[in-house]
């Protein structure tokens, strides 16, 4: 044990990297609570807040370097950034979001110091103060601050809630049963509480309190499993057929003018081969402004949808009053409606602090349609194919608090996305795991 403690930052880094295996596609859902238990153990031995912060940062670097390293693919292969710069940018991004894990470490340590010193802000180091009971530390303080910073990470700087530990529990973990009641952060709290219960139970296994902690861990997971058996919502209306089309257009060809005719023909052929009442094309499947899409092409798609007694949803771009939008619009029986993406990707769809960073980003990256406008919050569901459909585009389904705005009116959720930006990495299947959580939270199908 002492030899392990000689390398605490390496241990924290390895624990963070191991936690990645809990997420899709690996699905080893017990690993995140085990990894978090390791971090809590290291935090409990950190003598000063800055040391606890450094341990949290190391854990975050392991988690995000291996968990979202696919950002490199988008920057280099499709954004044409120099490979060295893309690698540095990827590591800097991992470091930036690792600061939230560092913040959790710092806050829990300061809280412990305050408890030990009677909330005296000039208290000495943690090692010199009276101890906080292990049950309070592991079952309340550490889990609470971990989930707090996960929530902050999904909120600040437009938000990046990827690899929130609650997502690793869907769809198979018993803890996923808490999702309809508590949402992803409630599930994440159950993960953090599991880590605390396990660690305290092992540390105090010979005492009654330790045995109670291990028993509480079992109860927490058993209740979650029981909640998974509950049908929280009921189907509405009759079943109907849906076709989700994928033309498999290479990302490096998608916005090339010479490939446009083939792209349009591919999706026309796929659409006309479907007899589904609702046909859905991917995000920006038609890589043109809607005004520039040939009128006869849109007429053909609309007429086919009407013959099927339904509608087709087309991913494209729209322009209005000099502003450009990433949009999904409908053609067919219900008349044309549209949804315009609200939550844009920083540096991919808009440039934050454009006055300061715009020139630099334009030099480093070459991303088509990289300066879009937001469609705004509160857009109504699309009333198509006999349903009220809450459409979300790309990583908008990572933000549950935004998806829920369409409820209870929406009867169906649809996410259109283009994860080809990230090649054959884990990005797409991690994204699918986020969609699974939204379906559990809302009690709606997510297509």
Tab-separated table of C-alpha atoms in Angstrom:
chain	number	residue	atom	x	y	z
A	1	UNK	CA	0.000	0.000	0.000
A	2	UNK	CA	2.794	2.404	0.903
A	3	UNK	CA	4.481	1.722	-2.441
A	4	UNK	CA	1.245	2.589	-4.216
A	5	UNK	CA	0.956	5.826	-2.268
A	6	UNK	CA	4.401	6.826	-3.523
A	7	UNK	CA	2.813	7.585	-6.912
A	8	UNK	CA	-0.574	9.135	-6.046
A	9	UNK	CA	-0.879	11.267	-9.179
A	10	UNK	CA	-0.121	8.319	-11.431
A	11	UNK	CA	-2.695	6.274	-9.524
A	12	UNK	CA	-5.267	9.020	-10.024
A	13	UNK	CA	-4.456	9.216	-13.746
A	14	UNK	CA	-4.775	5.442	-14.160
A	15	UNK	CA	-8.061	5.421	-12.235
A	16	UNK	CA	-9.457	8.090	-14.566
A	17	UNK	CA	-8.329	6.140	-17.628
A	18	UNK	CA	-9.891	2.937	-16.286
A	19	UNK	CA	-13.200	4.754	-15.751
A	20	UNK	CA	-13.433	5.252	-19.533
A	21	UNK	CA	-13.997	1.502	-19.881
A	22	UNK	CA	-17.290	1.939	-18.047
A	23	UNK	CA	-18.720	3.915	-20.961
A	24	UNK	CA	-19.795	2.682	-24.383
A	25	UNK	CA	-18.666	0.698	-26.281
A	26	UNK	CA	-17.047	-1.241	-23.431
A	27	UNK	CA	-19.987	-0.995	-21.023
A	28	UNK	CA	-18.128	-2.150	-17.887
A	29	UNK	CA	-20.436	-0.073	-15.700
A	30	UNK	CA	-18.974	-1.140	-12.312
A	31	UNK	CA	-15.648	0.505	-13.209
A	32	UNK	CA	-16.634	4.192	-12.774
A	33	UNK	CA	-17.704	3.742	-9.122
A	34	UNK	CA	-14.547	1.687	-8.492
A	35	UNK	CA	-12.375	4.360	-10.119
A	36	UNK	CA	-14.131	7.047	-8.112
A	37	UNK	CA	-13.557	5.059	-4.927
A	38	UNK	CA	-9.835	5.130	-5.729
A	39	UNK	CA	-9.978	8.902	-6.183
A	40	UNK	CA	-11.872	9.332	-2.904
A	41	UNK	CA	-9.242	7.198	-1.169
A	42	UNK	CA	-6.468	9.416	-2.535
A	43	UNK	CA	-8.369	12.569	-1.594
A	44	UNK	CA	-8.852	11.328	1.952
A	45	UNK	CA	-5.065	11.167	2.292
A	46	UNK	CA	-4.293	14.528	0.702
A	47	UNK	CA	-2.962	16.873	3.376
A	48	UNK	CA	-3.717	20.157	1.636
A	49	UNK	CA	-6.448	21.406	-0.724
A	50	UNK	CA	-4.003	22.086	-3.552
A	51	UNK	CA	-2.774	18.484	-3.367
A	52	UNK	CA	-6.368	17.241	-3.547
A	53	UNK	CA	-6.932	19.538	-6.531
A	54	UNK	CA	-3.854	18.115	-8.274
A	55	UNK	CA	-5.135	14.582	-7.688
A	56	UNK	CA	-8.504	15.533	-9.177
A	57	UNK	CA	-6.749	17.089	-12.157
A	58	UNK	CA	-4.699	13.922	-12.716
A	59	UNK	CA	-7.860	11.816	-12.559
A	60	UNK	CA	-9.524	14.133	-15.077
A	61	UNK	CA	-6.571	13.947	-17.452
A	62	UNK	CA	-6.775	10.165	-17.465
A	63	UNK	CA	-10.533	10.272	-18.000
A	64	UNK	CA	-10.677	12.896	-20.734
A	65	UNK	CA	-7.433	12.167	-22.589
A	66	UNK	CA	-8.580	8.609	-23.241
A	67	UNK	CA	-12.318	9.335	-23.206
A	68	UNK	CA	-12.589	12.241	-25.656
A	69	UNK	CA	-9.295	11.986	-27.518
A	70	UNK	CA	-11.380	11.611	-30.679
A	71	UNK	CA	-11.487	15.429	-30.824
A	72	UNK	CA	-8.079	15.126	-32.490
A	73	UNK	CA	-9.700	13.451	-35.515
A	74	UNK	CA	-12.089	16.347	-36.097
A	75	UNK	CA	-9.339	18.937	-35.693
A	76	UNK	CA	-6.712	17.256	-37.858
A	77	UNK	CA	-8.443	15.048	-40.426
A	78	UNK	CA	-11.437	17.277	-41.160
A	79	UNK	CA	-10.448	20.665	-39.742
A	80	UNK	CA	-7.033	20.359	-41.452
A	81	UNK	CA	-5.158	21.532	-38.367
A	82	UNK	CA	-1.476	20.600	-38.257
A	83	UNK	CA	-1.127	17.242	-36.436
A	84	UNK	CA	1.127	18.682	-33.728
A	85	UNK	CA	-1.210	21.595	-33.116
A	86	UNK	CA	-4.212	19.247	-33.134
A	87	UNK	CA	-2.522	17.022	-30.557
A	88	UNK	CA	-1.663	19.989	-28.362
A	89	UNK	CA	-5.195	21.372	-28.706
A	90	UNK	CA	-6.669	18.003	-27.716
A	91	UNK	CA	-4.483	17.815	-24.607
A	92	UNK	CA	-5.276	21.421	-23.720
A	93	UNK	CA	-8.975	20.665	-24.024
A	94	UNK	CA	-8.585	17.634	-21.755
A	95	UNK	CA	-6.665	19.807	-19.297
A	96	UNK	CA	-9.336	22.497	-19.397
A	97	UNK	CA	-12.187	20.168	-18.511
A	98	UNK	CA	-9.982	18.363	-15.990
A	99	UNK	CA	-10.008	21.596	-14.009
A	100	UNK	CA	-13.539	20.699	-12.950
A	101	UNK	CA	-12.295	17.487	-11.327
A	102	UNK	CA	-9.548	19.567	-9.726
A	103	UNK	CA	-12.217	21.921	-8.411
A	104	UNK	CA	-14.066	19.004	-6.836
A	105	UNK	CA	-10.884	17.944	-5.072
A	106	UNK	CA	-10.195	21.444	-3.845
A	107	UNK	CA	-13.743	22.075	-2.627
A	108	UNK	CA	-14.065	18.813	-0.721
A	109	UNK	CA	-10.693	19.464	0.922
A	110	UNK	CA	-11.658	23.001	1.921
A	111	UNK	CA	-14.945	21.699	3.280
A	112	UNK	CA	-13.094	19.090	5.320
A	113	UNK	CA	-10.719	21.749	6.616
A	114	UNK	CA	-13.646	23.972	7.566
A	115	UNK	CA	-15.348	21.115	9.409
A	116	UNK	CA	-12.177	20.278	11.295
A	117	UNK	CA	-11.404	23.846	12.288
A	118	UNK	CA	-14.885	24.973	13.204
A	119	UNK	CA	-15.185	26.909	9.897
A	120	UNK	CA	-12.169	29.100	10.625
A	121	UNK	CA	-10.857	30.332	7.234
A	122	UNK	CA	-7.322	30.662	8.648
A	123	UNK	CA	-7.202	26.995	9.676
A	124	UNK	CA	-3.938	25.035	9.435
A	125	UNK	CA	-3.417	22.130	7.062
A	126	UNK	CA	-5.718	19.132	7.076
A	127	UNK	CA	-3.058	16.998	8.714
A	128	UNK	CA	-2.928	19.296	11.747
A	129	UNK	CA	-6.663	19.464	12.414
A	130	UNK	CA	-9.048	17.091	14.108
A	131	UNK	CA	-10.465	14.426	11.752
A	132	UNK	CA	-13.828	14.491	10.041
A	133	UNK	CA	-15.748	11.212	10.520
A	134	UNK	CA	-15.132	8.889	7.577
A	135	UNK	CA	-18.852	8.375	7.072
A	136	UNK	CA	-19.420	12.113	6.585
A	137	UNK	CA	-16.411	12.448	4.314
A	138	UNK	CA	-17.097	9.504	2.015
A	139	UNK	CA	-20.882	9.435	2.027
A	140	UNK	CA	-21.687	13.135	1.898
A	141	UNK	CA	-18.843	15.539	1.184
A	142	UNK	CA	-16.968	13.812	-1.641
A	143	UNK	CA	-19.987	12.505	-3.618
A	144	UNK	CA	-21.754	15.863	-3.331
A	145	UNK	CA	-18.837	17.884	-4.669
A	146	UNK	CA	-18.130	15.384	-7.440
A	147	UNK	CA	-21.668	15.642	-8.796
A	148	UNK	CA	-21.693	19.420	-8.296
A	149	UNK	CA	-18.718	19.884	-10.608
A	150	UNK	CA	-20.164	17.441	-13.154
A	151	UNK	CA	-23.240	19.659	-13.250
A	152	UNK	CA	-21.081	22.779	-13.574
A	153	UNK	CA	-19.133	21.175	-16.422
A	154	UNK	CA	-22.386	20.666	-18.302
A	155	UNK	CA	-23.366	24.287	-17.713
A	156	UNK	CA	-20.349	26.590	-17.952
A	157	UNK	CA	-18.741	27.823	-21.191
A	158	UNK	CA	-21.705	26.462	-23.233
A	159	UNK	CA	-21.320	23.111	-21.424
A	160	UNK	CA	-19.581	19.808	-22.070
A	161	UNK	CA	-21.432	17.065	-20.134
A	162	UNK	CA	-19.653	14.228	-21.955
A	163	UNK	CA	-18.499	11.349	-19.700
A	164	UNK	CA	-20.684	12.355	-16.779
A	165	UNK	CA	-20.544	9.156	-14.737
A	166	UNK	CA	-24.310	8.689	-14.771
A	167	UNK	CA	-24.164	7.958	-18.509
A	168	UNK	CA	-21.956	4.911	-17.962
A	169	UNK	CA	-24.861	3.211	-16.177
A	170	UNK	CA	-27.183	3.047	-19.200
A	171	UNK	CA	-28.660	0.844	-20.374
A	172	UNK	CA	-27.707	-2.223	-18.311
A	173	UNK	CA	-26.673	-1.123	-14.820
A	174	UNK	CA	-29.266	-1.331	-12.024
A	175	UNK	CA	-28.434	2.301	-11.242
A	176	UNK	CA	-30.038	3.292	-14.569
A	177	UNK	CA	-33.354	2.666	-12.816
A	178	UNK	CA	-32.996	6.034	-11.084
A	179	UNK	CA	-32.887	7.942	-14.399
A	180	UNK	CA	-36.667	8.488	-14.852
A	181	UNK	CA	-36.892	9.894	-11.319
A	182	UNK	CA	-33.610	11.737	-10.823
A	183	UNK	CA	-32.107	12.309	-14.272
A	184	UNK	CA	-28.499	11.782	-15.248
A	185	UNK	CA	-27.076	13.747	-12.328
A	186	UNK	CA	-29.164	11.724	-9.908
A	187	UNK	CA	-27.724	8.572	-11.445
A	188	UNK	CA	-24.277	10.131	-11.183
A	189	UNK	CA	-24.923	10.818	-7.500
A	190	UNK	CA	-25.811	7.156	-7.035
A	191	UNK	CA	-22.469	6.250	-8.665
A	192	UNK	CA	-20.563	8.609	-6.362
A	193	UNK	CA	-22.515	7.372	-3.339
A	194	UNK	CA	-21.678	3.793	-4.352
A	195	UNK	CA	-17.994	4.717	-4.415
A	196	UNK	CA	-18.233	6.264	-0.961
A	197	UNK	CA	-20.203	3.372	0.511
A	198	UNK	CA	-17.786	0.824	-0.922
A	199	UNK	CA	-14.677	2.602	0.316
A	200	UNK	CA	-16.064	3.295	3.783
A	201	UNK	CA	-17.379	-0.254	4.021
A	202	UNK	CA	-13.975	-1.715	3.188
A	203	UNK	CA	-12.144	0.625	5.541
A	204	UNK	CA	-14.492	-0.119	8.439
A	205	UNK	CA	-15.453	-3.676	7.520
A	206	UNK	CA	-14.852	-4.966	11.046
A	207	UNK	CA	-17.168	-2.392	12.582
A	208	UNK	CA	-20.939	-2.269	12.468
A	209	UNK	CA	-20.828	1.016	10.558
A	210	UNK	CA	-18.758	-0.562	7.793
A	211	UNK	CA	-21.114	-3.498	7.479
A	212	UNK	CA	-24.045	-1.093	7.308
A	213	UNK	CA	-22.286	0.825	4.522
A	214	UNK	CA	-21.806	-2.337	2.464
A	215	UNK	CA	-25.410	-3.272	3.137
A	216	UNK	CA	-26.485	0.201	2.033
A	217	UNK	CA	-24.520	-0.267	-1.189
A	218	UNK	CA	-26.434	-3.463	-1.920
A	219	UNK	CA	-29.759	-1.775	-1.133
A	220	UNK	CA	-28.926	1.179	-3.415
A	221	UNK	CA	-28.315	-1.154	-6.351
A	222	UNK	CA	-31.280	-3.410	-5.571
A	223	UNK	CA	-33.683	-0.456	-5.484
A	224	UNK	CA	-32.289	0.763	-8.805
A	225	UNK	CA	-32.848	-2.665	-10.319
A	226	UNK	CA	-36.421	-2.722	-9.025
A	227	UNK	CA	-37.092	0.732	-10.499
A	228	UNK	CA	-35.975	-0.548	-13.904
A	229	UNK	CA	-39.017	-2.821	-13.945
A	230	UNK	CA	-41.471	0.090	-13.611
A	231	UNK	CA	-43.243	1.380	-16.741
A	232	UNK	CA	-43.283	5.114	-16.050
A	233	UNK	CA	-45.111	6.115	-19.251
A	234	UNK	CA	-47.676	4.547	-21.569
A	235	UNK	CA	-47.606	4.366	-25.401
A	236	UNK	CA	-49.795	6.919	-27.181
A	237	UNK	CA	-51.493	6.247	-30.516
A	238	UNK	CA	-50.853	3.448	-32.958
A	239	UNK	CA	-47.455	2.132	-33.963
A	240	UNK	CA	-46.076	3.282	-37.304
A	241	UNK	CA	-43.061	2.648	-39.489
A	242	UNK	CA	-39.988	4.908	-39.474
A	243	UNK	CA	-36.983	4.846	-41.811
A	244	UNK	CA	-33.693	6.346	-40.635
A	245	UNK	CA	-31.589	6.889	-43.742
A	246	UNK	CA	-27.796	6.958	-43.862
A	247	UNK	CA	-26.076	7.663	-47.149
A	248	UNK	CA	-22.562	7.046	-45.800
A	249	UNK	CA	-21.181	10.071	-47.606
A	250	UNK	CA	-17.487	10.475	-46.793
A	251	UNK	CA	-16.993	13.519	-44.564
A	252	UNK	CA	-14.130	14.858	-46.667
A	253	UNK	CA	-16.406	14.780	-49.738
A	254	UNK	CA	-19.620	15.995	-48.167
A	255	UNK	CA	-19.097	19.698	-48.806
A	256	UNK	CA	-17.250	19.282	-52.112
A	257	UNK	CA	-19.189	20.671	-55.057
A	258	UNK	CA	-18.275	17.790	-57.372
A	259	UNK	CA	-19.867	15.284	-54.938
A	260	UNK	CA	-23.121	17.201	-54.498
A	261	UNK	CA	-25.096	15.568	-57.327
A	262	UNK	CA	-24.199	12.088	-56.089
A	263	UNK	CA	-25.166	13.058	-52.524
A	264	UNK	CA	-28.584	14.333	-53.588
A	265	UNK	CA	-29.179	11.277	-55.767
A	266	UNK	CA	-28.181	8.910	-52.956
A	267	UNK	CA	-30.727	10.362	-50.549
A	268	UNK	CA	-33.434	10.587	-53.208
A	269	UNK	CA	-32.957	6.916	-54.016
A	270	UNK	CA	-32.946	5.886	-50.350
A	271	UNK	CA	-36.034	7.960	-49.568
A	272	UNK	CA	-38.039	6.671	-52.518
A	273	UNK	CA	-37.216	3.074	-51.601
A	274	UNK	CA	-38.884	3.524	-48.207
A	275	UNK	CA	-42.581	2.997	-47.521
A	276	UNK	CA	-42.326	4.403	-43.990
A	277	UNK	CA	-44.730	7.045	-42.742
A	278	UNK	CA	-41.811	8.996	-41.313
A	279	UNK	CA	-38.466	9.190	-43.115
A	280	UNK	CA	-35.519	10.874	-41.412
A	281	UNK	CA	-32.336	12.094	-43.087
A	282	UNK	CA	-29.167	12.845	-41.075
A	283	UNK	CA	-27.849	16.217	-39.973
A	284	UNK	CA	-26.996	18.365	-43.026
A	285	UNK	CA	-27.614	15.362	-45.289
A	286	UNK	CA	-28.349	17.938	-47.990
A	287	UNK	CA	-25.277	20.198	-47.609
A	288	UNK	CA	-26.884	23.251	-49.169
A	289	UNK	CA	-28.899	26.232	-48.098
A	290	UNK	CA	-32.542	25.271	-48.395
A	291	UNK	CA	-33.032	28.140	-50.864
A	292	UNK	CA	-30.452	26.514	-53.133
A	293	UNK	CA	-31.853	22.979	-53.053
A	294	UNK	CA	-33.434	22.325	-56.483
A	295	UNK	CA	-37.173	22.887	-56.250
A	296	UNK	CA	-38.023	19.757	-58.217
A	297	UNK	CA	-35.893	17.725	-55.771
A	298	UNK	CA	-37.897	18.961	-52.796
A	299	UNK	CA	-41.150	18.376	-54.694
A	300	UNK	CA	-40.158	14.752	-55.407
A	301	UNK	CA	-39.361	14.104	-51.748
A	302	UNK	CA	-42.570	15.761	-50.567
A	303	UNK	CA	-44.745	13.847	-53.033
A	304	UNK	CA	-43.192	10.537	-52.006
A	305	UNK	CA	-43.823	11.330	-48.338
A	306	UNK	CA	-47.460	12.141	-49.110
A	307	UNK	CA	-47.877	8.862	-50.993
A	308	UNK	CA	-46.710	7.154	-47.802
A	309	UNK	CA	-49.265	9.172	-45.837
A	310	UNK	CA	-46.560	10.912	-43.842
A	311	UNK	CA	-43.547	13.203	-43.891
A	312	UNK	CA	-39.820	13.334	-44.455
A	313	UNK	CA	-37.359	15.261	-42.278
A	314	UNK	CA	-34.430	16.782	-44.150
A	315	UNK	CA	-31.197	17.968	-42.539
A	316	UNK	CA	-29.880	21.064	-44.277
A	317	UNK	CA	-28.996	24.732	-43.760
A	318	UNK	CA	-31.383	27.681	-43.800
A	319	UNK	CA	-30.847	31.401	-44.231
A	320	UNK	CA	-33.032	34.165	-42.883
A	321	UNK	CA	-32.283	37.881	-42.512
A	322	UNK	CA	-28.606	37.298	-43.248
A	323	UNK	CA	-28.231	34.630	-40.570
A	324	UNK	CA	-27.489	30.962	-41.209
A	325	UNK	CA	-28.937	28.004	-39.306
A	326	UNK	CA	-28.286	24.287	-38.959
A	327	UNK	CA	-31.820	23.059	-39.577
A	328	UNK	CA	-34.185	20.165	-40.011
A	329	UNK	CA	-37.269	20.853	-42.116
A	330	UNK	CA	-40.222	18.682	-43.062
A	331	UNK	CA	-41.774	17.893	-46.426
A	332	UNK	CA	-44.992	15.956	-46.937
A	333	UNK	CA	-48.532	15.628	-45.638
A	334	UNK	CA	-48.307	17.970	-42.648
A	335	UNK	CA	-46.896	20.951	-44.495
A	336	UNK	CA	-43.408	22.341	-44.138
A	337	UNK	CA	-42.110	23.022	-40.624
A	338	UNK	CA	-38.598	23.446	-39.318
A	339	UNK	CA	-36.392	23.178	-36.269
A	340	UNK	CA	-33.214	25.237	-36.062
A	341	UNK	CA	-30.375	24.120	-33.853
A	342	UNK	CA	-30.279	26.038	-30.593
A	343	UNK	CA	-27.178	24.780	-28.739
A	344	UNK	CA	-24.256	25.341	-31.086
A	345	UNK	CA	-20.820	23.711	-30.915
A	346	UNK	CA	-18.133	26.263	-29.972
A	347	UNK	CA	-15.378	26.573	-32.603
A	348	UNK	CA	-17.335	24.189	-34.853
A	349	UNK	CA	-20.533	26.176	-35.439
A	350	UNK	CA	-19.676	29.510	-33.861
A	351	UNK	CA	-16.534	31.232	-32.587
A	352	UNK	CA	-16.634	32.380	-28.946
A	353	UNK	CA	-14.992	35.758	-28.315
A	354	UNK	CA	-14.860	36.317	-32.055
A	355	UNK	CA	-13.186	39.718	-31.688
A	356	UNK	CA	-10.202	38.100	-29.972
A	357	UNK	CA	-10.090	34.574	-31.353
A	358	UNK	CA	-11.753	34.808	-34.758
A	359	UNK	CA	-8.606	35.483	-36.782
A	360	UNK	CA	-6.670	32.724	-35.034
A	361	UNK	CA	-9.358	30.067	-35.453
A	362	UNK	CA	-9.872	30.983	-39.098
A	363	UNK	CA	-6.138	30.461	-39.691
A	364	UNK	CA	-5.977	27.112	-37.887
A	365	UNK	CA	-9.282	25.477	-38.836
A	366	UNK	CA	-11.201	25.063	-42.070
A	367	UNK	CA	-14.707	24.003	-41.061
A	368	UNK	CA	-17.575	24.569	-43.533
A	369	UNK	CA	-20.488	26.661	-42.225
A	370	UNK	CA	-18.552	27.371	-39.024
A	371	UNK	CA	-20.334	30.614	-38.136
A	372	UNK	CA	-23.997	29.807	-37.546
A	373	UNK	CA	-26.782	31.446	-35.556
A	374	UNK	CA	-28.816	29.813	-32.808
A	375	UNK	CA	-32.429	28.996	-33.551
A	376	UNK	CA	-33.373	29.892	-29.971
A	377	UNK	CA	-34.888	27.966	-27.098
A	378	UNK	CA	-38.547	27.010	-26.853
A	379	UNK	CA	-39.141	25.971	-30.463
A	380	UNK	CA	-42.327	23.868	-30.659
A	381	UNK	CA	-42.274	20.172	-31.588
A	382	UNK	CA	-42.825	19.354	-35.251
A	383	UNK	CA	-46.356	18.063	-35.833
A	384	UNK	CA	-45.602	15.439	-38.490
A	385	UNK	CA	-46.566	11.818	-39.212
A	386	UNK	CA	-49.281	11.963	-36.568
A	387	UNK	CA	-46.730	12.728	-33.847
A	388	UNK	CA	-45.330	15.762	-32.071
A	389	UNK	CA	-41.611	15.360	-32.531
A	390	UNK	CA	-38.955	17.110	-30.468
A	391	UNK	CA	-36.024	17.314	-32.853
A	392	UNK	CA	-32.508	17.868	-31.572
A	393	UNK	CA	-29.384	18.188	-33.666
A	394	UNK	CA	-25.887	16.845	-33.025
A	395	UNK	CA	-24.867	16.993	-29.361
A	396	UNK	CA	-27.985	18.871	-28.224
A	397	UNK	CA	-29.193	15.598	-26.729
A	398	UNK	CA	-26.331	15.869	-24.222
A	399	UNK	CA	-28.318	18.574	-22.429
A	400	UNK	CA	-31.272	16.954	-20.710
A	401	UNK	CA	-32.526	20.223	-19.253
A	402	UNK	CA	-33.022	21.486	-22.817
A	403	UNK	CA	-34.660	18.325	-24.151
A	404	UNK	CA	-37.198	18.362	-21.335
A	405	UNK	CA	-38.539	21.748	-22.470
A	406	UNK	CA	-40.489	19.976	-25.217
A	407	UNK	CA	-42.295	17.788	-22.674
A	408	UNK	CA	-45.000	16.755	-22.113
A	409	UNK	CA	-46.169	17.961	-25.537
A	410	UNK	CA	-43.641	15.904	-27.507
A	411	UNK	CA	-44.541	12.268	-28.121
A	412	UNK	CA	-41.270	11.307	-29.803
A	413	UNK	CA	-37.632	12.461	-29.685
A	414	UNK	CA	-35.416	12.468	-32.769
A	415	UNK	CA	-31.714	13.250	-32.863
A	416	UNK	CA	-30.105	13.878	-36.232
A	417	UNK	CA	-26.348	13.989	-36.124
A	418	UNK	CA	-23.200	13.765	-38.169
A	419	UNK	CA	-20.615	11.944	-36.066
A	420	UNK	CA	-18.492	11.255	-39.131
A	421	UNK	CA	-16.374	14.197	-37.950
A	422	UNK	CA	-14.832	11.755	-35.453
A	423	UNK	CA	-14.081	8.862	-37.799
A	424	UNK	CA	-14.243	5.330	-36.420
A	425	UNK	CA	-13.644	6.444	-32.833
A	426	UNK	CA	-15.888	5.879	-29.819
A	427	UNK	CA	-17.552	9.284	-30.245
A	428	UNK	CA	-20.640	7.988	-32.060
A	429	UNK	CA	-21.396	5.176	-29.618
A	430	UNK	CA	-20.742	7.447	-26.632
A	431	UNK	CA	-23.207	9.849	-28.219
A	432	UNK	CA	-25.720	7.023	-28.529
A	433	UNK	CA	-25.381	6.424	-24.782
A	434	UNK	CA	-26.379	10.046	-24.153
A	435	UNK	CA	-29.481	9.502	-26.295
A	436	UNK	CA	-30.363	6.397	-24.288
A	437	UNK	CA	-30.282	8.482	-21.112
A	438	UNK	CA	-32.614	11.099	-22.648
A	439	UNK	CA	-35.058	8.333	-23.573
A	440	UNK	CA	-35.024	6.989	-20.006
A	441	UNK	CA	-35.421	10.438	-18.470
A	442	UNK	CA	-38.306	11.472	-20.710
A	443	UNK	CA	-40.111	8.162	-21.107
A	444	UNK	CA	-40.072	8.746	-24.870
A	445	UNK	CA	-38.567	6.856	-27.765
A	446	UNK	CA	-35.399	8.523	-29.047
A	447	UNK	CA	-34.613	7.845	-32.704
